[in-house]
Coordinates of C-alpha atoms in Angstrom, one line a residue:
M1 CA -22.6 39.9 -5.7
M2 CA -19.6 39.8 -8.1
P3 CA -18.3 43.2 -9.0
Q4 CA -19.0 44.2 -12.5
E5 CA -16.0 44.2 -14.7
A6 CA -15.7 46.0 -18.0
P7 CA -14.6 43.7 -20.8
P8 CA -11.0 44.3 -21.8
G9 CA -10.7 46.7 -24.6
P10 CA -9.3 45.9 -28.1
P11 CA -5.9 44.4 -28.4
P12 CA -2.9 46.7 -28.3
A13 CA -1.4 47.9 -31.5
Y14 CA 0.7 45.3 -33.2
D15 CA 4.3 45.8 -32.1
A16 CA 6.5 47.2 -34.9
V17 CA 8.8 44.2 -35.1
M18 CA 7.6 43.5 -38.6
T19 CA 9.9 45.5 -40.8
D20 CA 8.5 48.0 -43.2
S21 CA 9.6 45.9 -46.1
M22 CA 7.0 43.3 -45.1
H23 CA 4.3 45.7 -45.9
E24 CA 5.7 46.5 -49.4
S25 CA 5.5 44.5 -52.6
M26 CA 9.1 43.2 -52.5
G27 CA 10.5 46.7 -52.9
S28 CA 14.0 48.0 -52.5
T29 CA 14.0 47.4 -48.7
V30 CA 13.2 43.7 -49.0
Y31 CA 16.8 42.6 -48.6
E32 CA 17.8 45.3 -46.2
D33 CA 18.4 42.7 -43.5
A34 CA 19.9 40.3 -46.0
Q35 CA 22.6 41.7 -48.3
P36 CA 22.0 40.7 -51.9
F37 CA 22.8 37.2 -53.1
G38 CA 23.8 35.5 -49.9
T39 CA 26.4 37.9 -48.5
A40 CA 24.4 38.8 -45.4
S41 CA 26.6 39.2 -42.3
S42 CA 25.6 38.3 -38.7
S43 CA 25.5 42.0 -37.8
S44 CA 22.4 42.5 -39.8
H45 CA 20.5 40.5 -37.1
N46 CA 20.8 43.5 -34.8
N47 CA 18.1 45.4 -36.7
F48 CA 15.4 43.4 -34.9
Q49 CA 14.1 44.2 -31.4
S50 CA 15.5 42.3 -28.5
H51 CA 12.5 40.2 -27.8
E52 CA 12.8 38.5 -31.1
Y53 CA 14.8 35.3 -30.9
D54 CA 17.3 34.5 -33.6
S55 CA 16.0 32.3 -36.4
V56 CA 17.7 29.0 -37.0
Q57 CA 18.9 28.9 -40.6
D58 CA 21.2 26.0 -40.9
V59 CA 21.8 24.5 -37.5
G60 CA 24.2 21.6 -38.2
T61 CA 24.7 18.6 -36.0
E62 CA 28.4 19.6 -35.6
G63 CA 27.4 22.9 -33.9
S64 CA 28.3 23.5 -30.3
M65 CA 25.6 23.2 -27.6
T66 CA 24.6 26.4 -25.6
M67 CA 21.8 27.2 -23.2
D68 CA 19.8 28.5 -26.1
C69 CA 20.3 25.3 -28.0
P70 CA 21.2 22.7 -25.3
H71 CA 20.9 19.6 -27.4
K72 CA 22.7 18.3 -30.4
V73 CA 20.7 15.8 -32.4
E74 CA 21.8 13.7 -35.4
I75 CA 19.7 11.5 -37.6
S76 CA 21.6 8.7 -39.3
D77 CA 21.5 5.1 -40.4
P78 CA 18.2 4.9 -42.4
E79 CA 17.0 1.3 -42.4
K80 CA 14.2 -0.1 -44.6
H81 CA 11.7 -2.5 -43.1
G82 CA 9.1 -4.6 -45.0
D83 CA 7.9 -4.4 -48.6
S84 CA 6.8 -1.5 -50.6
I85 CA 3.2 -1.7 -49.5
S86 CA 3.4 -1.9 -45.7
G87 CA 7.1 -1.2 -45.3
Y88 CA 8.7 1.9 -43.7
T89 CA 12.1 3.4 -43.0
S90 CA 13.5 3.9 -39.5
Y91 CA 16.2 6.3 -38.5
R92 CA 18.7 6.4 -35.6
V93 CA 18.2 9.6 -33.6
T94 CA 21.2 10.3 -31.5
T95 CA 21.1 13.0 -28.8
N96 CA 23.9 14.7 -26.9
T97 CA 22.8 17.3 -24.3
I98 CA 24.2 19.6 -21.6
Q99 CA 20.9 19.2 -19.7
P100 CA 21.1 15.5 -18.6
E101 CA 18.7 16.2 -15.8
K102 CA 15.9 16.3 -18.4
F103 CA 16.8 12.8 -19.6
N104 CA 17.3 10.8 -16.4
E105 CA 20.8 12.0 -16.0
R106 CA 21.8 10.8 -19.5
A107 CA 24.1 13.0 -21.6
S108 CA 24.2 10.8 -24.7
F109 CA 21.7 8.3 -26.0
Y110 CA 19.8 7.3 -29.1
V111 CA 16.4 6.0 -30.2
M112 CA 15.0 4.5 -33.4
R113 CA 12.2 6.5 -35.0
R114 CA 10.2 6.4 -38.2
Y115 CA 8.4 9.1 -40.1
S116 CA 5.1 8.6 -38.3
D117 CA 6.9 9.2 -35.0
F118 CA 8.1 12.6 -36.3
D119 CA 4.6 13.2 -37.4
W120 CA 3.3 12.5 -33.9
L121 CA 5.8 15.0 -32.4
H122 CA 4.7 17.6 -35.0
N123 CA 1.0 17.1 -34.1
M124 CA 1.7 17.4 -30.4
L125 CA 3.6 20.6 -30.8
R126 CA 0.9 22.0 -33.2
A127 CA -1.8 21.3 -30.6
K128 CA 0.0 22.6 -27.6
Y129 CA 1.9 25.7 -28.9
A130 CA -0.7 27.8 -30.7
G131 CA 0.8 30.9 -32.2
I132 CA 4.2 29.3 -32.8
V133 CA 5.1 28.5 -36.4
I134 CA 5.9 24.8 -36.0
P135 CA 8.6 23.8 -38.5
P136 CA 7.1 21.8 -41.3
L137 CA 7.8 18.1 -41.9
P138 CA 8.8 16.8 -45.4
E139 CA 5.7 15.7 -47.3
K140 CA 4.5 12.2 -46.8
K141 CA 4.9 9.8 -49.8
N142 CA 3.0 6.6 -50.0
S143 CA 4.3 5.3 -53.4
S144 CA 7.0 2.7 -53.8
S145 CA 9.5 5.5 -54.6
R146 CA 9.7 6.3 -50.9
F147 CA 12.3 3.6 -50.7
D148 CA 14.5 5.1 -53.3
N149 CA 17.9 6.0 -51.9
E150 CA 17.7 9.6 -53.2
F151 CA 14.2 10.1 -51.5
V152 CA 15.3 8.5 -48.3
N153 CA 18.4 10.8 -48.1
E154 CA 16.3 13.9 -48.9
R155 CA 13.8 13.0 -46.2
Q156 CA 16.5 12.3 -43.7
A157 CA 18.0 15.8 -44.4
A158 CA 14.5 17.4 -44.1
L159 CA 13.8 15.6 -40.8
Q160 CA 17.2 16.7 -39.5
K161 CA 16.3 20.3 -40.3
F162 CA 12.9 19.9 -38.5
L163 CA 14.6 18.7 -35.3
N164 CA 17.3 21.3 -35.5
K165 CA 14.7 24.0 -35.5
V166 CA 12.7 22.5 -32.7
I167 CA 15.6 21.9 -30.3
C168 CA 16.8 25.5 -30.8
H169 CA 13.4 27.1 -30.4
P170 CA 13.2 28.9 -27.0
E171 CA 9.7 27.4 -26.2
L172 CA 9.6 24.1 -28.2
V173 CA 12.9 22.9 -26.7
N174 CA 11.1 22.6 -23.3
S175 CA 8.3 20.4 -24.6
A176 CA 7.7 17.3 -22.7
D177 CA 6.7 15.6 -25.9
L178 CA 10.1 16.4 -27.4
V179 CA 11.9 14.9 -24.4
L180 CA 9.8 11.8 -24.8
F181 CA 10.5 11.6 -28.5
L182 CA 14.2 11.9 -28.0
S183 CA 14.7 9.7 -25.0
E184 CA 12.1 6.8 -24.8
T185 CA 14.2 3.8 -25.8
N186 CA 11.8 1.1 -24.8
T187 CA 9.7 0.2 -27.8
E188 CA 6.7 -1.0 -25.8
A189 CA 6.8 2.1 -23.5
W190 CA 7.0 4.4 -26.6
A191 CA 4.1 2.6 -28.2
A192 CA 2.0 3.1 -25.0
K193 CA 2.8 6.8 -24.7
A194 CA 2.5 7.5 -28.4
P195 CA -0.2 4.9 -29.5
W196 CA -0.6 4.1 -33.2
Y197 CA -3.8 6.2 -33.5
E198 CA -1.9 9.3 -32.5
R199 CA 0.7 8.7 -35.2
G200 CA 0.8 8.5 -39.0
T201 CA -2.0 9.3 -41.5
V202 CA -4.9 8.6 -39.1
A203 CA -3.4 10.9 -36.5
S204 CA -2.8 13.7 -39.0
M205 CA -6.4 13.4 -40.3
M206 CA -7.8 13.4 -36.8
S207 CA -5.7 16.3 -35.7
S208 CA -6.9 18.3 -38.7
M209 CA -10.5 17.4 -38.1
G210 CA -10.1 18.4 -34.4
H211 CA -8.8 21.8 -35.4
W212 CA -11.6 22.2 -38.0
F213 CA -14.4 21.2 -35.6
G214 CA -12.9 23.4 -32.8
H215 CA -12.9 26.4 -35.1
M216 CA -16.3 25.5 -36.4
R217 CA -17.7 25.4 -32.9
I218 CA -16.2 28.8 -32.2
A219 CA -17.6 30.2 -35.4
T220 CA -21.0 28.8 -34.7
E221 CA -21.1 30.3 -31.2
G222 CA -19.9 33.6 -32.7
A223 CA -22.8 33.6 -35.2
M224 CA -25.3 32.9 -32.4
H225 CA -24.0 35.9 -30.5
G226 CA -23.7 38.1 -33.6
K227 CA -19.9 37.8 -33.6
G228 CA -18.9 36.7 -37.1
I229 CA -15.7 37.0 -38.9
D230 CA -16.4 40.6 -39.7
S231 CA -16.4 41.4 -36.0
V232 CA -13.1 39.6 -35.6
V233 CA -11.5 41.5 -38.4
A234 CA -12.8 44.8 -37.1
A235 CA -11.3 44.1 -33.7
E236 CA -7.8 43.1 -35.0
D237 CA -4.9 45.4 -35.3
P238 CA -4.7 46.9 -38.8
E239 CA -1.0 46.5 -39.1
Y240 CA -1.3 42.8 -38.2
L241 CA -3.9 42.4 -40.9
E242 CA -1.5 43.9 -43.4
V243 CA 1.1 41.3 -42.4
V244 CA -1.5 38.5 -42.9
D245 CA -2.3 39.9 -46.3
Y246 CA 1.4 39.9 -47.1
F247 CA 1.8 36.2 -46.3
L248 CA -1.3 35.2 -48.1
N249 CA -0.2 37.1 -51.3
L250 CA 3.3 35.7 -50.9
E251 CA 1.9 32.1 -51.0
G252 CA 0.3 32.7 -54.3
R253 CA 3.4 34.3 -55.8
L254 CA 5.7 31.6 -54.6
R255 CA 3.3 28.9 -56.0
R256 CA 3.4 30.6 -59.4
I257 CA 7.2 30.9 -59.3
N258 CA 7.5 27.2 -58.3
D259 CA 5.3 26.2 -61.2
N260 CA 7.5 28.3 -63.6
V261 CA 10.7 26.7 -62.2
T262 CA 9.3 23.3 -63.0
R263 CA 8.5 24.4 -66.5
L264 CA 11.9 26.0 -66.9
A265 CA 13.6 22.8 -65.7
D266 CA 11.4 20.8 -68.2
Q267 CA 12.6 23.1 -71.0
Y268 CA 16.3 22.6 -70.0
N269 CA 15.7 18.9 -69.9
S270 CA 14.0 19.0 -73.3
M271 CA 16.7 21.2 -74.7
G272 CA 19.3 18.7 -73.7
G273 CA 17.4 16.0 -75.6
I274 CA 17.2 18.3 -78.6
W275 CA 20.9 19.0 -78.5
G276 CA 21.6 15.3 -78.3
E277 CA 19.3 14.5 -81.2
F278 CA 20.7 17.4 -83.3
G279 CA 24.2 16.1 -82.5
S280 CA 23.4 12.6 -83.6
L281 CA 21.9 13.8 -86.9
S282 CA 24.9 16.0 -87.5
L283 CA 27.2 13.1 -87.0
A284 CA 25.2 11.0 -89.4
L285 CA 25.3 13.8 -91.9
G286 CA 29.0 14.2 -91.5
S287 CA 29.6 10.5 -92.1
C288 CA 27.3 10.6 -95.2
E289 CA 29.1 13.7 -96.6
T290 CA 32.5 12.2 -96.1
E291 CA 31.6 9.0 -97.9
G292 CA 29.8 10.8 -100.6
A293 CA 32.6 13.3 -101.3
K294 CA 35.0 10.4 -101.9
H295 CA 32.8 9.1 -104.7
V296 CA 31.9 12.5 -106.2
L297 CA 35.4 13.9 -106.0
S298 CA 37.3 10.7 -106.9
G299 CA 38.5 10.0 -103.5
K300 CA 39.1 13.5 -102.4
N301 CA 37.6 15.0 -99.2
S302 CA 35.7 18.3 -99.4
G303 CA 36.0 19.0 -95.7
L304 CA 32.3 19.5 -95.2
G305 CA 31.9 16.1 -93.7
Q306 CA 34.5 16.9 -91.1
A307 CA 32.6 20.1 -90.3
F308 CA 29.3 18.3 -89.7
T309 CA 31.2 15.7 -87.6
Q310 CA 32.7 18.4 -85.3
L311 CA 29.3 20.1 -85.0
G312 CA 27.7 16.8 -84.0
D313 CA 30.4 16.2 -81.4
T314 CA 29.9 19.6 -79.9
C315 CA 26.1 19.3 -79.7
T316 CA 26.4 15.9 -78.2
K317 CA 28.7 17.4 -75.5
L318 CA 26.1 20.0 -74.8
A319 CA 23.3 17.5 -74.2
T320 CA 24.3 16.2 -70.8
P321 CA 25.2 19.5 -69.1
T322 CA 22.0 21.0 -70.3
Q323 CA 19.9 18.2 -68.8
E324 CA 22.0 18.3 -65.6
Q325 CA 21.1 22.0 -65.5
A326 CA 17.5 21.0 -65.0
K327 CA 18.3 18.9 -61.9
R328 CA 20.5 21.8 -60.5
L329 CA 17.6 24.3 -61.1
L330 CA 15.2 22.1 -59.2
K331 CA 17.5 21.6 -56.3
A332 CA 18.5 25.3 -56.2
L333 CA 15.0 26.8 -56.5
R334 CA 12.2 24.4 -56.3
V335 CA 13.4 22.7 -53.1
P336 CA 13.6 26.0 -51.1
L337 CA 10.4 27.2 -52.7
K338 CA 8.5 24.1 -51.6
E339 CA 10.0 24.3 -48.2
Y340 CA 8.8 27.9 -47.7
L341 CA 5.4 27.1 -49.1
A342 CA 5.2 24.6 -46.3
V343 CA 6.4 27.2 -43.8
I344 CA 3.7 29.6 -45.0
L345 CA 1.1 26.8 -44.4
S346 CA 2.4 26.7 -40.8
V347 CA 2.1 30.5 -40.7
K348 CA -1.5 30.2 -41.8
D349 CA -2.1 27.7 -39.0
T350 CA -1.0 30.3 -36.5
I351 CA -3.2 32.9 -38.2
D352 CA -6.1 30.5 -37.9
D353 CA -5.3 29.9 -34.2
R354 CA -5.2 33.7 -33.5
T355 CA -8.5 34.3 -35.4
A356 CA -10.2 31.4 -33.5
A357 CA -8.8 32.7 -30.2
L358 CA -10.1 36.2 -30.8
Q359 CA -13.5 34.9 -31.8
E360 CA -13.6 32.7 -28.7
Y361 CA -12.7 35.7 -26.6
Q362 CA -15.6 37.7 -28.2
N363 CA -18.0 34.8 -27.6
Q364 CA -17.0 34.6 -23.9
C365 CA -17.4 38.4 -23.6
S366 CA -20.9 38.1 -25.0
K367 CA -21.8 35.3 -22.6
Y368 CA -20.5 37.3 -19.7
E369 CA -22.5 40.4 -20.7
E370 CA -25.7 38.2 -21.1
R371 CA -25.3 36.8 -17.6
Q372 CA -24.5 40.1 -16.1
S373 CA -27.5 41.7 -17.8
K374 CA -29.7 38.9 -16.5
I375 CA -28.6 39.4 -12.9
N376 CA -29.2 43.1 -13.2
R377 CA -32.8 42.5 -14.4
V378 CA -33.5 40.2 -11.5
A379 CA -32.0 42.6 -9.0
S380 CA -34.0 45.5 -10.3
N381 CA -37.3 43.6 -10.3
Q382 CA -39.3 45.5 -7.7
S383 CA -42.2 43.0 -7.4
T384 CA -39.9 40.4 -5.9
A385 CA -37.6 42.8 -4.0
Q386 CA -37.9 40.9 -0.7
S387 CA -38.5 37.4 -1.8
Q388 CA -36.4 34.4 -1.0
W389 CA -36.6 33.4 -4.6
K390 CA -34.9 36.5 -5.7
T391 CA -32.1 36.0 -3.2
D392 CA -31.5 32.4 -4.4
R393 CA -31.8 33.4 -8.0
V394 CA -29.3 36.2 -7.6
T395 CA -26.9 33.8 -5.8
G396 CA -27.2 31.3 -8.7
L397 CA -26.7 34.0 -11.3
E398 CA -23.7 35.4 -9.5
A399 CA -22.0 32.0 -9.8
E400 CA -22.8 31.9 -13.5
V401 CA -21.4 35.4 -13.9
A402 CA -18.2 34.4 -12.0
E403 CA -17.8 31.3 -14.3
A404 CA -18.4 33.5 -17.4
A405 CA -15.9 36.0 -16.2
S406 CA -13.3 33.3 -15.6
A407 CA -13.9 31.8 -19.1
R408 CA -13.7 35.3 -20.6
D409 CA -10.4 36.0 -18.9
D410 CA -9.0 32.6 -19.9
A411 CA -9.9 33.3 -23.5
K412 CA -8.3 36.7 -23.3
S413 CA -5.1 35.2 -21.8
R414 CA -4.9 32.6 -24.6
Y415 CA -5.4 35.3 -27.3
D416 CA -2.8 37.6 -25.7
M417 CA -0.4 34.6 -25.5
I418 CA -0.8 33.9 -29.2
V419 CA -0.4 37.6 -30.1
E420 CA 2.9 37.8 -28.1
R421 CA 4.2 34.6 -29.7
M422 CA 3.4 35.8 -33.2
K423 CA 5.2 39.1 -32.6
K424 CA 8.3 36.9 -32.2
E425 CA 7.5 34.2 -34.8
L426 CA 6.5 36.1 -37.9
P427 CA 9.6 38.4 -38.1
S428 CA 11.8 35.4 -37.5
V429 CA 10.2 33.4 -40.2
Y430 CA 10.3 36.3 -42.6
R431 CA 14.0 37.0 -41.9
E432 CA 15.0 33.3 -42.3
M433 CA 12.9 33.1 -45.5
T434 CA 14.5 36.2 -46.9
L435 CA 18.0 35.1 -46.2
N436 CA 17.5 31.6 -47.6
L437 CA 15.6 32.6 -50.7
N438 CA 18.3 35.2 -51.3
N439 CA 20.9 32.4 -51.2
A440 CA 18.7 30.4 -53.6
M441 CA 18.8 33.4 -56.0
S442 CA 22.6 33.5 -55.6
N443 CA 22.8 29.8 -56.4
L444 CA 20.6 30.2 -59.4
I445 CA 22.9 33.0 -60.8
Q446 CA 26.0 30.9 -60.2
I447 CA 24.5 27.9 -61.9
Q448 CA 23.4 29.9 -64.9
V449 CA 26.8 31.6 -65.2
A450 CA 28.6 28.2 -65.0
L451 CA 26.4 26.7 -67.7
A452 CA 26.8 29.8 -70.0
K453 CA 30.6 29.6 -69.6
D454 CA 30.6 25.8 -70.3
T455 CA 28.4 26.3 -73.3
A456 CA 30.6 29.2 -74.7
S457 CA 33.7 27.2 -74.1
T458 CA 32.3 24.2 -75.9
W459 CA 31.3 26.2 -78.9
E460 CA 34.6 28.0 -79.0
T461 CA 36.3 24.8 -79.8
L462 CA 34.8 25.0 -83.2
L463 CA 36.0 28.6 -83.9
P464 CA 39.7 28.0 -84.9
G465 CA 38.7 25.9 -87.9
S466 CA 35.1 27.0 -88.6
G467 CA 36.2 29.6 -91.3
Q468 CA 39.0 27.6 -92.8
I469 CA 37.1 24.8 -94.6
N470 CA 38.4 24.8 -98.2
L471 CA 35.9 23.3 -100.5
M472 CA 37.6 21.4 -103.4
P473 CA 36.9 23.1 -106.8
V474 CA 34.6 21.0 -109.1
E475 CA 36.3 20.5 -112.5
P476 CA 34.0 20.5 -115.5
M477 CA 33.1 17.2 -117.0
P478 CA 35.1 16.3 -120.2
D479 CA 32.2 16.5 -122.5
E480 CA 31.1 19.9 -121.1
L481 CA 31.3 22.7 -123.7
E482 CA 32.7 26.1 -122.8
P483 CA 30.0 28.8 -123.0
E484 CA 30.2 31.0 -126.1
E485 CA 30.9 34.7 -125.5
E486 CA 27.8 36.7 -125.6
P487 CA 27.8 39.4 -128.4
D488 CA 28.2 43.1 -127.4
V489 CA 24.8 44.4 -128.4
V490 CA 25.8 48.1 -128.2
T491 CA 28.8 47.6 -130.5
S492 CA 26.8 45.6 -133.0
A493 CA 24.1 48.3 -133.1
M494 CA 26.6 51.1 -133.7
S495 CA 28.3 49.1 -136.5
F496 CA 25.0 48.6 -138.2
A497 CA 24.1 52.3 -138.1
S498 CA 27.5 53.2 -139.5
S499 CA 27.1 50.9 -142.4
I500 CA 23.8 52.5 -143.3
Y501 CA 25.2 56.0 -143.5
S502 CA 28.2 54.9 -145.5
G503 CA 26.0 53.1 -148.0
D504 CA 27.5 49.7 -147.2
S505 CA 24.2 48.3 -146.2
A506 CA 23.1 45.4 -148.3

């Protein structure tokens, strides 16, 4: 008979690698690890525990290769294929490595890949590395604008960032799928190893459905054993649940800020149009006033037309910089905000994986307990104490108990693996997000200061002459009569009274 094993206890307390600032509402310690406005030094990274790997903020292709980041990958030469409906863009992916043994002794090579190939790699990593925050891909775009040069260049930069983070991740860098993606140069061999149904929109949809059905199966089994989401939450570490709550709240706040950034950019763009229109109207008014003054003042210039003309020129100069400000705002804020909204979605994937793993572990514990209880009932049945049936039945049940114990231990190992990975991943994601969003704030301030200075400088050009406009005096028309002097009422009244007393009154 298999020895009875007590189910493992609740998970250990969540390691305090999540800084206290993660549990606060963006309080004064939020930027403790990242000095305000992009001035963080490398020494600030020492605040984290040794088992947390350094986040990859901006790994450039020009960086040197190390054992922690043994490959240098560069995406270049985007090439468009086909028309706007079925067409696509391919990229040259060049790899240099200090680990040629992983690539058939090749130290430098390149392959041609398209977006769906990157999507395949992302799906493979997502499926095989539960608990790791897989770097997000740029969003897929199916409209004809995906062939615009600006969009192609932005996607190329985003794909470069994705690969940089993957090749410098301590676990993802060892992925066999990554090696295949980077090194398979034969088109037919690549198509066979990464078939079409594992790439592109179909693959993404199937992958999402697979995760959904997997989690649904676990949830259904949990309900059958009385282990719903409440039991999962009750078994989790409270500090971890606070971290989950932080990321979920952060997502909502970032979305609202992103919406406001869009509205702010729209206002700047609209304001630029208003300045331009106001400038055009002022120029037209200045021209009208100049011509009108010549007629009214017999060829003389009152100076007011020149004032409106200068005002129109100034407002016209303000139009373009104000509209350019909208583009700079979107690039400085909305781009990193959208990027980290995508990162938070990846974080939520790891949270879902951990929840599903814990629920699966609870399900397997319930199955083990049920089988163990059944074998105990059979063994304690006195009426069949000496029967061959009992012996055979106990032997069969022992095999089921052993199988259930193995499944339970496997589920526990998977859950523990995800827990350990998330202890490293979440602080790293948080630190990188804090540093980069802090830099975005710094960029915003610099952009606003530059626009304010340019605006002030433009307006100041009007100051030297703004108070020196001498309006020509308007001479009275020849037939205009000079107004008569109004009588002094008080003097007249006093004279009238004097005449009464003196008897001079008529």
